[in-house]
mmCIF file of C-alpha atoms in Angstrom:
data_model
loop_
_atom_site.group_PDB
_atom_site.id
_atom_site.type_symbol
_atom_site.label_atom_id
_atom_site.label_comp_id
_atom_site.label_asym_id
_atom_site.label_seq_id
_atom_site.Cartn_x
_atom_site.Cartn_y
_atom_site.Cartn_z
ATOM 1 C CA UNK A 53 -23.874 41.724 -46.638
ATOM 2 C CA UNK A 54 -24.869 41.539 -50.350
ATOM 3 C CA UNK A 55 -26.107 37.948 -49.739
ATOM 4 C CA UNK A 56 -28.248 39.201 -46.864
ATOM 5 C CA UNK A 57 -29.792 41.891 -49.105
ATOM 6 C CA UNK A 58 -30.525 39.347 -51.802
ATOM 7 C CA UNK A 59 -32.213 37.009 -49.290
ATOM 8 C CA UNK A 60 -34.317 39.837 -47.915
ATOM 9 C CA UNK A 61 -35.355 40.949 -51.437
ATOM 10 C CA UNK A 62 -36.391 37.402 -52.361
ATOM 11 C CA UNK A 63 -38.511 37.077 -49.206
ATOM 12 C CA UNK A 64 -40.181 40.449 -49.871
ATOM 13 C CA UNK A 65 -40.929 39.421 -53.455
ATOM 14 C CA UNK A 66 -42.601 36.181 -52.334
ATOM 15 C CA UNK A 67 -44.737 38.069 -49.801
ATOM 16 C CA UNK A 68 -45.685 40.679 -52.471
ATOM 17 C CA UNK A 69 -46.772 37.984 -54.942
ATOM 18 C CA UNK A 70 -49.063 36.408 -52.320
ATOM 19 C CA UNK A 71 -50.694 39.746 -51.492
ATOM 20 C CA UNK A 72 -51.059 40.703 -55.170
ATOM 21 C CA UNK A 73 -52.905 37.476 -56.084
ATOM 22 C CA UNK A 74 -55.443 38.071 -53.306
ATOM 23 C CA UNK A 75 -55.978 41.662 -54.373
ATOM 24 C CA UNK A 76 -56.384 40.615 -58.006
ATOM 25 C CA UNK A 77 -59.094 38.066 -57.069
ATOM 26 C CA UNK A 78 -61.017 40.672 -55.085
ATOM 27 C CA UNK A 79 -60.623 43.196 -57.882
ATOM 28 C CA UNK A 80 -61.894 40.617 -60.389
ATOM 29 C CA UNK A 81 -65.024 39.994 -58.347
ATOM 30 C CA UNK A 82 -65.589 43.726 -58.011
ATOM 31 C CA UNK A 83 -65.360 44.026 -61.775
ATOM 32 C CA UNK A 84 -67.957 41.219 -62.156
ATOM 33 C CA UNK A 85 -70.299 43.035 -59.770
ATOM 34 C CA UNK A 86 -69.848 46.286 -61.641
ATOM 35 C CA UNK A 87 -70.584 44.540 -64.907
ATOM 36 C CA UNK A 88 -73.705 42.964 -63.419
ATOM 37 C CA UNK A 89 -74.833 46.356 -62.196
ATOM 38 C CA UNK A 90 -74.151 47.836 -65.606
ATOM 39 C CA UNK A 91 -76.124 45.168 -67.344
ATOM 40 C CA UNK A 92 -78.954 45.746 -64.908
ATOM 41 C CA UNK A 93 -79.095 49.431 -65.797
ATOM 42 C CA UNK A 94 -79.314 48.595 -69.446
ATOM 43 C CA UNK A 95 -82.486 46.665 -68.987
ATOM 44 C CA UNK A 96 -85.595 48.725 -69.649
ATOM 45 C CA UNK A 97 -88.592 48.597 -67.491
ATOM 46 C CA UNK A 98 -90.381 46.843 -70.297
ATOM 47 C CA UNK A 99 -87.726 44.223 -70.431
ATOM 48 C CA UNK A 100 -88.505 41.264 -68.269
ATOM 49 C CA UNK A 101 -86.500 38.369 -67.199
ATOM 50 C CA UNK A 102 -87.841 35.106 -66.169
ATOM 51 C CA UNK A 103 -88.010 34.700 -62.406
ATOM 52 C CA UNK A 104 -85.928 31.562 -62.502
ATOM 53 C CA UNK A 105 -83.240 33.345 -64.406
ATOM 54 C CA UNK A 106 -83.513 36.326 -62.058
ATOM 55 C CA UNK A 107 -83.196 34.107 -59.054
ATOM 56 C CA UNK A 108 -80.126 32.434 -60.537
ATOM 57 C CA UNK A 109 -78.518 35.806 -61.168
ATOM 58 C CA UNK A 110 -79.486 36.971 -57.693
ATOM 59 C CA UNK A 111 -78.008 33.831 -56.133
ATOM 60 C CA UNK A 112 -74.862 34.292 -58.201
ATOM 61 C CA UNK A 113 -74.622 37.870 -56.930
ATOM 62 C CA UNK A 114 -75.100 36.793 -53.368
ATOM 63 C CA UNK A 115 -72.546 34.064 -53.750
ATOM 64 C CA UNK A 116 -70.155 36.567 -55.326
ATOM 65 C CA UNK A 117 -70.652 38.942 -52.398
ATOM 66 C CA UNK A 118 -70.165 36.054 -49.945
ATOM 67 C CA UNK A 119 -67.013 35.069 -51.817
ATOM 68 C CA UNK A 120 -65.811 38.665 -51.637
ATOM 69 C CA UNK A 121 -66.381 38.805 -47.874
ATOM 70 C CA UNK A 122 -64.732 35.409 -47.462
ATOM 71 C CA UNK A 123 -61.787 36.449 -49.614
ATOM 72 C CA UNK A 124 -61.513 39.756 -47.767
ATOM 73 C CA UNK A 125 -61.476 37.836 -44.457
ATOM 74 C CA UNK A 126 -58.834 35.492 -45.855
ATOM 75 C CA UNK A 127 -56.924 38.492 -47.126
ATOM 76 C CA UNK A 128 -57.061 40.139 -43.712
ATOM 77 C CA UNK A 129 -56.005 36.874 -42.026
ATOM 78 C CA UNK A 130 -53.239 36.485 -44.571
ATOM 79 C CA UNK A 131 -52.117 40.047 -43.940
ATOM 80 C CA UNK A 132 -52.115 39.425 -40.176
ATOM 81 C CA UNK A 133 -50.198 36.191 -40.692
ATOM 82 C CA UNK A 134 -47.850 38.051 -43.009
ATOM 83 C CA UNK A 135 -47.359 40.827 -40.469
ATOM 84 C CA UNK A 136 -46.687 38.223 -37.771
ATOM 85 C CA UNK A 137 -44.272 36.401 -40.087
ATOM 86 C CA UNK A 138 -42.566 39.695 -40.922
ATOM 87 C CA UNK A 139 -42.317 40.508 -37.219
ATOM 88 C CA UNK A 140 -40.885 37.075 -36.500
ATOM 89 C CA UNK A 141 -38.524 37.441 -39.420
ATOM 90 C CA UNK A 142 -37.406 40.873 -38.219
ATOM 91 C CA UNK A 143 -36.944 39.506 -34.693
ATOM 92 C CA UNK A 144 -34.971 36.579 -36.111
ATOM 93 C CA UNK A 145 -32.852 38.995 -38.159
ATOM 94 C CA UNK A 146 -32.203 41.125 -35.058
ATOM 95 C CA UNK A 147 -31.311 38.007 -33.041
ATOM 96 C CA UNK A 148 -29.082 36.838 -35.861
ATOM 97 C CA UNK A 149 -27.349 40.223 -36.013
ATOM 98 C CA UNK A 150 -26.981 40.212 -32.228
ATOM 99 C CA UNK A 151 -25.500 36.714 -32.308
ATOM 100 C CA UNK A 152 -23.185 37.719 -35.137
ATOM 101 C CA UNK A 153 -21.993 40.734 -33.141
ATOM 102 C CA UNK A 154 -21.601 38.600 -30.025
ATOM 103 C CA UNK A 155 -19.753 36.001 -32.077
ATOM 104 C CA UNK A 156 -17.465 38.698 -33.444
ATOM 105 C CA UNK A 157 -16.777 39.914 -29.885
ATOM 106 C CA UNK A 158 -16.096 36.351 -28.790
ATOM 107 C CA UNK A 159 -13.742 35.810 -31.720
ATOM 108 C CA UNK A 160 -11.899 39.013 -30.839
ATOM 109 C CA UNK A 161 -11.685 37.890 -27.182
ATOM 110 C CA UNK A 162 -10.426 34.482 -28.323
ATOM 111 C CA UNK A 163 -7.705 36.176 -30.357
ATOM 112 C CA UNK A 164 -6.748 38.285 -27.333
ATOM 113 C CA UNK A 165 -6.615 35.188 -25.122
ATOM 114 C CA UNK A 166 -4.589 33.303 -27.716
ATOM 115 C CA UNK A 167 -2.112 36.188 -27.824
ATOM 116 C CA UNK A 168 -1.998 36.191 -24.008
ATOM 117 C CA UNK A 169 -1.439 32.415 -23.974
ATOM 118 C CA UNK A 170 1.402 32.813 -26.471
ATOM 119 C CA UNK A 171 2.986 35.516 -24.301
ATOM 120 C CA UNK A 172 2.576 33.421 -21.151
ATOM 121 C CA UNK A 173 4.101 30.436 -22.935
ATOM 122 C CA UNK A 174 7.101 32.547 -23.934
ATOM 123 C CA UNK A 175 7.420 33.771 -20.353
ATOM 124 C CA UNK A 176 7.118 30.195 -19.092
ATOM 125 C CA UNK A 177 9.785 29.040 -21.516
ATOM 126 C CA UNK A 178 12.087 31.819 -20.304
ATOM 127 C CA UNK A 179 11.453 30.963 -16.640
ATOM 128 C CA UNK A 180 11.956 27.265 -17.365
ATOM 129 C CA UNK A 181 15.250 27.982 -19.096
ATOM 130 C CA UNK A 182 16.364 30.153 -16.161
ATOM 131 C CA UNK A 183 15.307 27.434 -13.708
ATOM 132 C CA UNK A 184 17.226 24.788 -15.650
ATOM 133 C CA UNK A 185 20.288 27.033 -15.653
ATOM 134 C CA UNK A 186 20.008 27.596 -11.892
ATOM 135 C CA UNK A 187 19.552 23.864 -11.279
ATOM 136 C CA UNK A 188 22.639 23.131 -13.324
ATOM 137 C CA UNK A 189 24.635 25.742 -11.429
ATOM 138 C CA UNK A 190 23.304 24.404 -8.131
ATOM 139 C CA UNK A 191 24.266 20.883 -9.160
ATOM 140 C CA UNK A 192 27.781 22.076 -9.903
ATOM 141 C CA UNK A 193 27.942 23.872 -6.568
ATOM 142 C CA UNK A 194 26.725 20.794 -4.751
ATOM 143 C CA UNK A 195 29.417 18.653 -6.277
ATOM 144 C CA UNK A 196 32.055 18.181 -3.618
ATOM 145 C CA UNK A 197 35.439 19.548 -4.563
ATOM 146 C CA UNK A 198 38.019 17.061 -3.230
ATOM 147 C CA UNK A 199 40.495 19.830 -2.372
ATOM 148 C CA UNK A 200 37.934 21.950 -0.512
ATOM 149 C CA UNK A 201 36.600 18.871 1.267
ATOM 150 C CA UNK A 202 40.080 17.886 2.388
ATOM 151 C CA UNK A 203 40.916 21.356 3.706
ATOM 152 C CA UNK A 204 37.599 21.562 5.566
ATOM 153 C CA UNK A 205 38.235 18.138 7.105
ATOM 154 C CA UNK A 206 41.738 19.172 8.162
ATOM 155 C CA UNK A 207 40.438 22.306 9.916
ATOM 156 C CA UNK A 208 37.776 20.300 11.750
ATOM 157 C CA UNK A 209 40.304 17.630 12.787
ATOM 158 C CA UNK A 210 42.618 20.311 14.196
ATOM 159 C CA UNK A 211 39.796 21.792 16.253
ATOM 160 C CA UNK A 212 38.957 18.352 17.647
ATOM 161 C CA UNK A 213 42.632 17.709 18.516
ATOM 162 C CA UNK A 214 42.851 20.975 20.456
ATOM 163 C CA UNK A 215 39.594 20.295 22.297
ATOM 164 C CA UNK A 216 40.747 16.802 23.265
ATOM 165 C CA UNK A 217 44.140 18.066 24.490
ATOM 166 C CA UNK A 218 42.595 20.837 26.555
ATOM 167 C CA UNK A 219 39.944 18.596 28.139
ATOM 168 C CA UNK A 220 42.437 15.879 29.036
ATOM 169 C CA UNK A 221 44.846 18.436 30.539
ATOM 170 C CA UNK A 222 42.086 20.017 32.624
ATOM 171 C CA UNK A 223 41.134 16.593 33.967
ATOM 172 C CA UNK A 224 44.587 16.283 35.511
ATOM 173 C CA UNK A 225 45.124 20.018 36.205
ATOM 174 C CA UNK A 226 41.721 21.626 36.799
ATOM 175 C CA UNK A 227 43.097 25.076 37.658
ATOM 176 C CA UNK A 228 45.366 25.284 34.588
ATOM 177 C CA UNK A 229 45.009 28.528 32.592
ATOM 178 C CA UNK A 230 44.717 27.066 29.087
ATOM 179 C CA UNK A 231 42.356 28.171 26.289
ATOM 180 C CA UNK A 232 41.932 27.535 22.595
ATOM 181 C CA UNK A 233 42.871 30.519 20.414
ATOM 182 C CA UNK A 234 40.158 32.499 18.685
ATOM 183 C CA UNK A 235 41.447 31.182 15.370
ATOM 184 C CA UNK A 236 40.931 27.595 16.596
ATOM 185 C CA UNK A 237 44.502 26.715 15.717
ATOM 186 C CA UNK A 238 46.466 26.739 19.044
ATOM 187 C CA UNK A 239 46.357 25.893 22.745
ATOM 188 C CA UNK A 240 47.255 28.976 24.733
ATOM 189 C CA UNK A 241 48.952 28.854 28.200
ATOM 190 C CA UNK A 242 48.724 32.391 29.586
ATOM 191 C CA UNK A 243 50.210 34.378 32.441
ATOM 192 C CA UNK A 244 51.954 32.363 35.155
ATOM 193 C CA UNK A 245 50.534 29.114 33.814
ATOM 194 C CA UNK A 246 53.988 27.725 32.830
ATOM 195 C CA UNK A 247 56.705 30.345 33.541
ATOM 196 C CA UNK A 248 57.227 33.039 36.090
ATOM 197 C CA UNK A 249 57.722 36.578 34.807
ATOM 198 C CA UNK A 250 61.223 37.022 33.342
ATOM 199 C CA UNK A 251 62.108 33.316 33.729
ATOM 200 C CA UNK A 252 62.546 30.457 31.253
ATOM 201 C CA UNK A 253 62.788 27.820 33.978
ATOM 202 C CA UNK A 254 59.940 25.437 34.664
ATOM 203 C CA UNK A 255 58.971 24.795 38.251
ATOM 204 C CA UNK A 256 58.233 21.159 39.245
ATOM 205 C CA UNK A 257 54.480 21.505 38.830
ATOM 206 C CA UNK A 258 54.873 23.247 35.478
ATOM 207 C CA UNK A 259 57.281 20.538 34.338
ATOM 208 C CA UNK A 260 54.624 17.974 35.227
ATOM 209 C CA UNK A 261 52.081 19.901 33.145
ATOM 210 C CA UNK A 262 54.426 20.050 30.118
ATOM 211 C CA UNK A 263 55.384 16.398 30.501
ATOM 212 C CA UNK A 264 51.715 15.399 30.550
ATOM 213 C CA UNK A 265 51.035 17.573 27.528
ATOM 214 C CA UNK A 266 53.917 15.870 25.652
ATOM 215 C CA UNK A 267 52.565 12.414 26.501
ATOM 216 C CA UNK A 268 49.030 13.282 25.389
ATOM 217 C CA UNK A 269 50.320 14.930 22.226
ATOM 218 C CA UNK A 270 52.436 11.878 21.390
ATOM 219 C CA UNK A 271 49.366 9.654 21.682
ATOM 220 C CA UNK A 272 47.373 11.875 19.330
ATOM 221 C CA UNK A 273 50.075 12.467 16.730
ATOM 222 C CA UNK A 274 50.322 8.783 15.755
ATOM 223 C CA UNK A 275 46.973 9.173 13.917
ATOM 224 C CA UNK A 276 47.891 12.379 12.059
ATOM 225 C CA UNK A 277 51.536 11.924 11.013
ATOM 226 C CA UNK A 278 53.823 9.593 9.078
ATOM 227 C CA UNK A 279 57.098 7.946 10.050
ATOM 228 C CA UNK A 280 57.960 5.043 12.339
ATOM 229 C CA UNK A 281 55.378 6.050 14.943
ATOM 230 C CA UNK A 282 52.484 6.486 12.486
ATOM 231 C CA UNK A 283 49.449 4.303 13.076
ATOM 232 C CA UNK A 284 46.283 4.573 10.954
ATOM 233 C CA UNK A 285 44.544 1.644 12.548
ATOM 234 C CA UNK A 286 40.800 1.309 13.239
ATOM 235 C CA UNK A 287 41.110 3.324 16.475
ATOM 236 C CA UNK A 288 42.164 6.407 14.489
ATOM 237 C CA UNK A 289 39.292 8.563 13.311
ATOM 238 C CA UNK A 290 41.498 11.000 11.426
ATOM 239 C CA UNK A 291 40.440 10.421 7.829
ATOM 240 C CA UNK A 292 43.219 11.549 5.511
ATOM 241 C CA UNK A 293 44.167 14.638 7.532
ATOM 242 C CA UNK A 294 47.882 15.168 8.074
ATOM 243 C CA UNK A 295 49.703 17.512 10.447
ATOM 244 C CA UNK A 296 52.423 19.595 8.847
ATOM 245 C CA UNK A 297 53.875 21.009 12.056
ATOM 246 C CA UNK A 298 53.306 21.328 15.815
ATOM 247 C CA UNK A 299 54.932 24.589 16.748
ATOM 248 C CA UNK A 300 55.754 25.582 20.348
ATOM 249 C CA UNK A 301 55.734 29.383 20.309
ATOM 250 C CA UNK A 302 57.119 31.588 23.069
ATOM 251 C CA UNK A 303 55.708 35.113 23.599
ATOM 252 C CA UNK A 304 56.411 37.896 26.099
ATOM 253 C CA UNK A 305 54.908 41.190 27.182
ATOM 254 C CA UNK A 306 56.475 44.536 26.291
ATOM 255 C CA UNK A 307 58.540 44.906 29.478
ATOM 256 C CA UNK A 308 62.313 44.817 28.845
ATOM 257 C CA UNK A 309 64.264 45.200 25.628
ATOM 258 C CA UNK A 310 63.198 43.679 22.328
ATOM 259 C CA UNK A 311 66.297 41.486 22.157
ATOM 260 C CA UNK A 312 65.921 40.174 25.678
ATOM 261 C CA UNK A 313 62.252 39.423 25.107
ATOM 262 C CA UNK A 314 63.054 37.590 21.885
ATOM 263 C CA UNK A 315 65.709 35.514 23.617
ATOM 264 C CA UNK A 316 63.426 34.849 26.613
ATOM 265 C CA UNK A 317 60.524 33.692 24.426
ATOM 266 C CA UNK A 318 62.814 31.363 22.461
ATOM 267 C CA UNK A 319 64.297 29.931 25.654
ATOM 268 C CA UNK A 320 60.817 29.231 27.000
ATOM 269 C CA UNK A 321 59.799 27.438 23.788
ATOM 270 C CA UNK A 322 62.988 25.335 23.863
ATOM 271 C CA UNK A 323 62.503 24.499 27.546
ATOM 272 C CA UNK A 324 58.971 23.337 26.831
ATOM 273 C CA UNK A 325 60.063 21.023 24.007
ATOM 274 C CA UNK A 326 62.944 19.594 25.991
ATOM 275 C CA UNK A 327 60.622 18.564 28.812
ATOM 276 C CA UNK A 328 58.340 16.870 26.274
ATOM 277 C CA UNK A 329 61.193 14.665 25.094
ATOM 278 C CA UNK A 330 61.330 11.331 26.892
ATOM 279 C CA UNK A 331 64.394 9.126 26.937
ATOM 280 C CA UNK A 332 63.550 7.638 23.542
ATOM 281 C CA UNK A 333 62.662 11.034 22.103
ATOM 282 C CA UNK A 334 59.575 9.408 20.556
ATOM 283 C CA UNK A 335 57.763 12.689 19.994
ATOM 284 C CA UNK A 336 60.385 13.638 17.425
ATOM 285 C CA UNK A 337 59.634 10.480 15.404
ATOM 286 C CA UNK A 338 56.381 11.941 14.099
ATOM 287 C CA UNK A 339 56.959 13.144 10.539
ATOM 288 C CA UNK A 340 55.057 15.179 8.001
ATOM 289 C CA UNK A 341 54.518 14.295 4.351
ATOM 290 C CA UNK A 342 58.041 15.488 3.456
ATOM 291 C CA UNK A 343 59.643 13.255 6.079
ATOM 292 C CA UNK A 344 60.456 16.120 8.481
ATOM 293 C CA UNK A 345 59.735 16.032 12.249
ATOM 294 C CA UNK A 346 56.497 17.864 12.925
ATOM 295 C CA UNK A 347 57.715 19.268 16.264
ATOM 296 C CA UNK A 348 59.317 22.730 16.089
ATOM 297 C CA UNK A 349 59.962 25.774 18.321
ATOM 298 C CA UNK A 350 59.976 29.520 17.762
ATOM 299 C CA UNK A 351 60.222 32.675 19.855
ATOM 300 C CA UNK A 352 58.457 35.927 18.935
ATOM 301 C CA UNK A 353 59.214 38.090 21.942
ATOM 302 C CA UNK A 354 56.705 40.916 22.186
ATOM 303 C CA UNK A 355 56.000 41.025 18.424
ATOM 304 C CA UNK A 356 52.674 39.153 18.462
ATOM 305 C CA UNK A 357 50.549 40.454 21.357
ATOM 306 C CA UNK A 358 46.949 39.322 21.688
ATOM 307 C CA UNK A 359 46.024 42.049 24.211
ATOM 308 C CA UNK A 360 47.232 45.554 25.031
ATOM 309 C CA UNK A 361 50.468 45.873 27.026
ATOM 310 C CA UNK A 362 49.090 48.990 28.754
ATOM 311 C CA UNK A 363 47.377 46.968 31.493
ATOM 312 C CA UNK A 364 48.461 44.279 33.918
ATOM 313 C CA UNK A 365 45.838 41.921 32.581
ATOM 314 C CA UNK A 366 46.923 42.520 28.984
ATOM 315 C CA UNK A 367 50.547 41.830 29.825
ATOM 316 C CA UNK A 368 49.591 38.585 31.564
ATOM 317 C CA UNK A 369 47.695 37.471 28.441
ATOM 318 C CA UNK A 370 50.641 38.325 26.150
ATOM 319 C CA UNK A 371 53.079 36.431 28.403
ATOM 320 C CA UNK A 372 52.234 32.959 27.038
ATOM 321 C CA UNK A 373 53.181 29.707 25.334
ATOM 322 C CA UNK A 374 51.146 28.735 22.255
ATOM 323 C CA UNK A 375 51.032 25.138 21.081
ATOM 324 C CA UNK A 376 50.082 25.772 17.435
ATOM 325 C CA UNK A 377 49.016 22.939 15.129
ATOM 326 C CA UNK A 378 49.546 23.531 11.412
ATOM 327 C CA UNK A 379 47.685 21.125 9.140
ATOM 328 C CA UNK A 380 49.042 20.053 5.768
ATOM 329 C CA UNK A 381 47.239 22.057 3.056
ATOM 330 C CA UNK A 382 47.538 20.595 -0.446
ATOM 331 C CA UNK A 383 47.153 23.002 -3.342
ATOM 332 C CA UNK A 384 45.838 20.602 -5.991
ATOM 333 C CA UNK A 385 43.401 17.726 -6.243
ATOM 334 C CA UNK A 386 46.272 15.535 -7.399
ATOM 335 C CA UNK A 387 48.032 16.095 -4.067
ATOM 336 C CA UNK A 388 44.866 15.111 -2.228
ATOM 337 C CA UNK A 389 44.663 11.915 -4.281
ATOM 338 C CA UNK A 390 48.342 11.136 -3.592
ATOM 339 C CA UNK A 391 47.752 11.535 0.168
ATOM 340 C CA UNK A 392 44.798 9.174 -0.090
ATOM 341 C CA UNK A 393 46.839 6.525 -1.923
ATOM 342 C CA UNK A 394 49.684 6.742 0.588
ATOM 343 C CA UNK A 395 47.421 6.503 3.619
ATOM 344 C CA UNK A 396 45.426 3.664 2.050
ATOM 345 C CA UNK A 397 48.692 1.757 1.620
ATOM 346 C CA UNK A 398 49.531 2.516 5.256
ATOM 347 C CA UNK A 399 46.182 1.133 6.404
ATOM 348 C CA UNK A 400 46.586 -1.923 4.196
ATOM 349 C CA UNK A 401 49.959 -2.594 5.856
ATOM 350 C CA UNK A 402 48.273 -2.800 9.249
ATOM 351 C CA UNK A 403 48.196 0.850 10.125
ATOM 352 C CA UNK A 404 51.927 1.556 10.452
ATOM 353 C CA UNK A 405 54.796 2.189 8.059
#
């Protein structure tokens, strides 16, 4: 601001000097005219001047007056030019001040925008870090856990086994009452499908059904078990899934005593397995990973109903044989790897042990 004041003062001084010189010239001429007038008054009437000299003085006076008018005109023009220059200067100063104020506003806005950019960059860095963390977690989640993959495969293989058994049985016995359990882990023969109420004896048609079921089951088990009957050849689409047990479960309704129902359900399960056994008892040759036969029986009496025993329909549903398939469920990745090595060796040997 002090520099601006100094510049303005210097400009004003230059303009003042120009005006002062003009005024001094005019004042000097005025003084000359006054002196000429004074000298004229001092001349007496008797004093005479030669006409040539008078004419020279008169011409000088006229020229002085003409110079005065010319100088006054130049002074007026100079003043007008000065006023115009001052106006232009003032306008330029106002424009400069306006531009300075606008520049200051722009600088302030730039600082605000720079602060906003810095904040947005920090926010972007935080979001980027969060995204990278989520991507890393997603990558870990997407990595297949061998144990989880094996268990999921085993569950799917069991479902496919049950579907295949049911469909093949219904081809030969279209009116057979057989369903897959809600848990997708057992074939369920309900009501009078295999046994009459209170009986553990199989009628000829029911024996044919059980015999067919044993034959179909024997064909399927070769791809999911170990032992002399195991076969992991190219026709087996079983992966590394292994069956731990195939359990024939007998169940009754609530009629009769608990002990009688328990005995009846066990007798029905045993009768079913015995019919499945052919002369060579091949179905018992299927073994689990521990070298035990996968086939087993159990009787639960009325202890595991699937419907209410208060209705005829509910009793018929509870009076059933379940063919439950239990898949081998390893607890560690190392067990999964050991199963893979053993089955790979079985395949390398031609598919059988």
